[in-house]
CSV table of C-alpha atoms in Angstrom, one decimal:
chain,number,residue,atom,x,y,z
A,43,UNK,CA,-131.9,171.4,71.5
A,44,UNK,CA,-132.7,175.2,71.2
A,45,UNK,CA,-130.2,175.7,74.2
A,46,UNK,CA,-127.7,174.0,72.8
A,47,UNK,CA,-127.9,175.7,69.6
A,48,UNK,CA,-128.0,178.9,71.5
A,49,UNK,CA,-124.4,178.1,73.0
A,50,UNK,CA,-123.2,177.1,69.8
A,51,UNK,CA,-123.9,180.7,68.6
A,52,UNK,CA,-122.5,182.3,72.2
A,53,UNK,CA,-119.3,180.2,71.3
A,54,UNK,CA,-119.0,181.2,67.5
A,55,UNK,CA,-119.9,184.8,68.8
A,56,UNK,CA,-117.3,184.9,71.3
A,57,UNK,CA,-114.7,183.6,69.0
A,58,UNK,CA,-115.2,186.0,66.3
A,59,UNK,CA,-115.2,189.0,69.1
A,60,UNK,CA,-111.8,188.1,70.1
A,61,UNK,CA,-110.7,187.3,66.4
A,62,UNK,CA,-111.5,190.8,66.3
A,63,UNK,CA,-109.2,192.2,68.6
A,64,UNK,CA,-106.1,189.9,67.2
A,65,UNK,CA,-107.3,190.9,63.2
A,66,UNK,CA,-105.7,194.7,64.0
A,67,UNK,CA,-108.2,196.6,62.5
A,68,UNK,CA,-108.9,194.2,59.9
A,69,UNK,CA,-105.3,193.9,58.8
A,70,UNK,CA,-104.4,190.3,59.3
A,71,UNK,CA,-106.1,188.0,57.0
A,72,UNK,CA,-105.9,185.5,58.9
A,73,UNK,CA,-108.2,186.4,62.0
A,74,UNK,CA,-110.3,188.8,59.6
A,75,UNK,CA,-112.0,185.4,58.3
A,76,UNK,CA,-112.1,184.1,61.7
A,77,UNK,CA,-113.9,187.1,62.6
A,78,UNK,CA,-116.6,186.8,59.8
A,79,UNK,CA,-116.9,183.4,59.6
A,80,UNK,CA,-117.8,183.4,63.6
A,81,UNK,CA,-120.1,186.4,63.3
A,82,UNK,CA,-122.2,184.5,60.2
A,83,UNK,CA,-122.1,181.6,61.8
A,84,UNK,CA,-123.4,182.8,65.1
A,85,UNK,CA,-126.4,184.6,63.4
A,86,UNK,CA,-127.3,181.5,61.7
A,87,UNK,CA,-127.3,179.2,64.8
A,88,UNK,CA,-128.9,182.6,66.6
A,89,UNK,CA,-131.6,182.3,63.8
A,90,UNK,CA,-132.0,178.6,64.4
A,91,UNK,CA,-132.8,179.1,67.8
A,92,UNK,CA,-135.7,181.6,67.3
A,93,UNK,CA,-136.9,178.8,64.7
A,94,UNK,CA,-137.2,176.3,67.0
A,95,UNK,CA,-139.9,179.1,69.1
A,96,UNK,CA,-137.8,180.4,72.0
A,97,UNK,CA,-138.6,183.8,72.8
A,98,UNK,CA,-136.5,186.2,71.4
A,99,UNK,CA,-136.1,188.4,74.9
A,100,UNK,CA,-134.9,185.4,76.1
A,101,UNK,CA,-132.5,184.0,73.2
A,102,UNK,CA,-130.9,187.8,72.6
A,103,UNK,CA,-130.2,188.4,76.5
A,104,UNK,CA,-128.8,185.1,77.2
A,105,UNK,CA,-126.5,185.2,73.7
A,106,UNK,CA,-125.5,188.7,74.5
A,107,UNK,CA,-125.5,188.8,78.1
A,108,UNK,CA,-123.6,185.7,78.1
A,109,UNK,CA,-121.2,186.5,75.5
A,110,UNK,CA,-120.4,190.4,77.1
A,111,UNK,CA,-119.3,188.6,80.3
A,112,UNK,CA,-117.0,186.2,78.4
A,113,UNK,CA,-115.5,188.3,76.5
A,114,UNK,CA,-114.4,190.4,79.6
A,115,UNK,CA,-113.3,187.8,81.3
A,116,UNK,CA,-111.4,186.8,77.9
A,117,UNK,CA,-109.7,190.2,77.8
A,118,UNK,CA,-108.9,189.9,81.3
A,119,UNK,CA,-107.1,186.8,81.1
A,120,UNK,CA,-105.8,186.7,77.7
A,121,UNK,CA,-105.5,190.3,76.0
A,122,UNK,CA,-104.0,192.2,78.6
A,123,UNK,CA,-107.1,194.2,79.6
A,124,UNK,CA,-108.0,195.3,83.5
A,125,UNK,CA,-110.6,193.5,85.4
A,126,UNK,CA,-111.7,196.2,88.0
A,127,UNK,CA,-114.0,195.4,90.8
A,128,UNK,CA,-116.4,197.5,89.2
A,129,UNK,CA,-116.3,195.4,85.9
A,130,UNK,CA,-116.5,192.5,88.2
A,131,UNK,CA,-119.9,194.1,89.7
A,132,UNK,CA,-121.4,194.7,85.6
A,133,UNK,CA,-120.6,191.3,84.3
A,134,UNK,CA,-122.8,190.2,87.7
A,135,UNK,CA,-125.5,192.2,87.3
A,136,UNK,CA,-125.6,191.1,83.6
A,137,UNK,CA,-126.1,187.4,84.7
A,138,UNK,CA,-128.8,188.4,87.0
A,139,UNK,CA,-130.2,190.1,84.1
A,140,UNK,CA,-130.1,187.2,82.0
A,141,UNK,CA,-131.8,184.4,85.4
A,142,UNK,CA,-134.2,187.3,86.0
A,143,UNK,CA,-135.8,187.2,82.4
A,144,UNK,CA,-135.3,183.0,82.2
A,145,UNK,CA,-137.3,182.7,85.4
A,146,UNK,CA,-139.8,185.1,84.1
A,147,UNK,CA,-141.4,182.6,81.7
A,148,UNK,CA,-138.7,182.3,78.9
A,149,UNK,CA,-138.8,178.7,76.5
């Protein structure tokens, strides 16, 4: 259950961060509401994950790492941002770091 909630937290954070770009500095009310609701939902879900006794280091590493990688890909695929070889290498390093933390004994 903790992993399902964690991926829900990641999804809502990714939606909120994508909407942050679309809110145009909070000048577009609709996207600004998506940002606020998304971040609140993400933190509530993340808090529930920790309540279920997942290690905070593991939960945060997965939440931030997967979210960062997803946003980089969304930026490149849908928001016209560049995806260079260096960025791809950085994403792979993030994913490797998350895997190592999980192999180190996280719940």
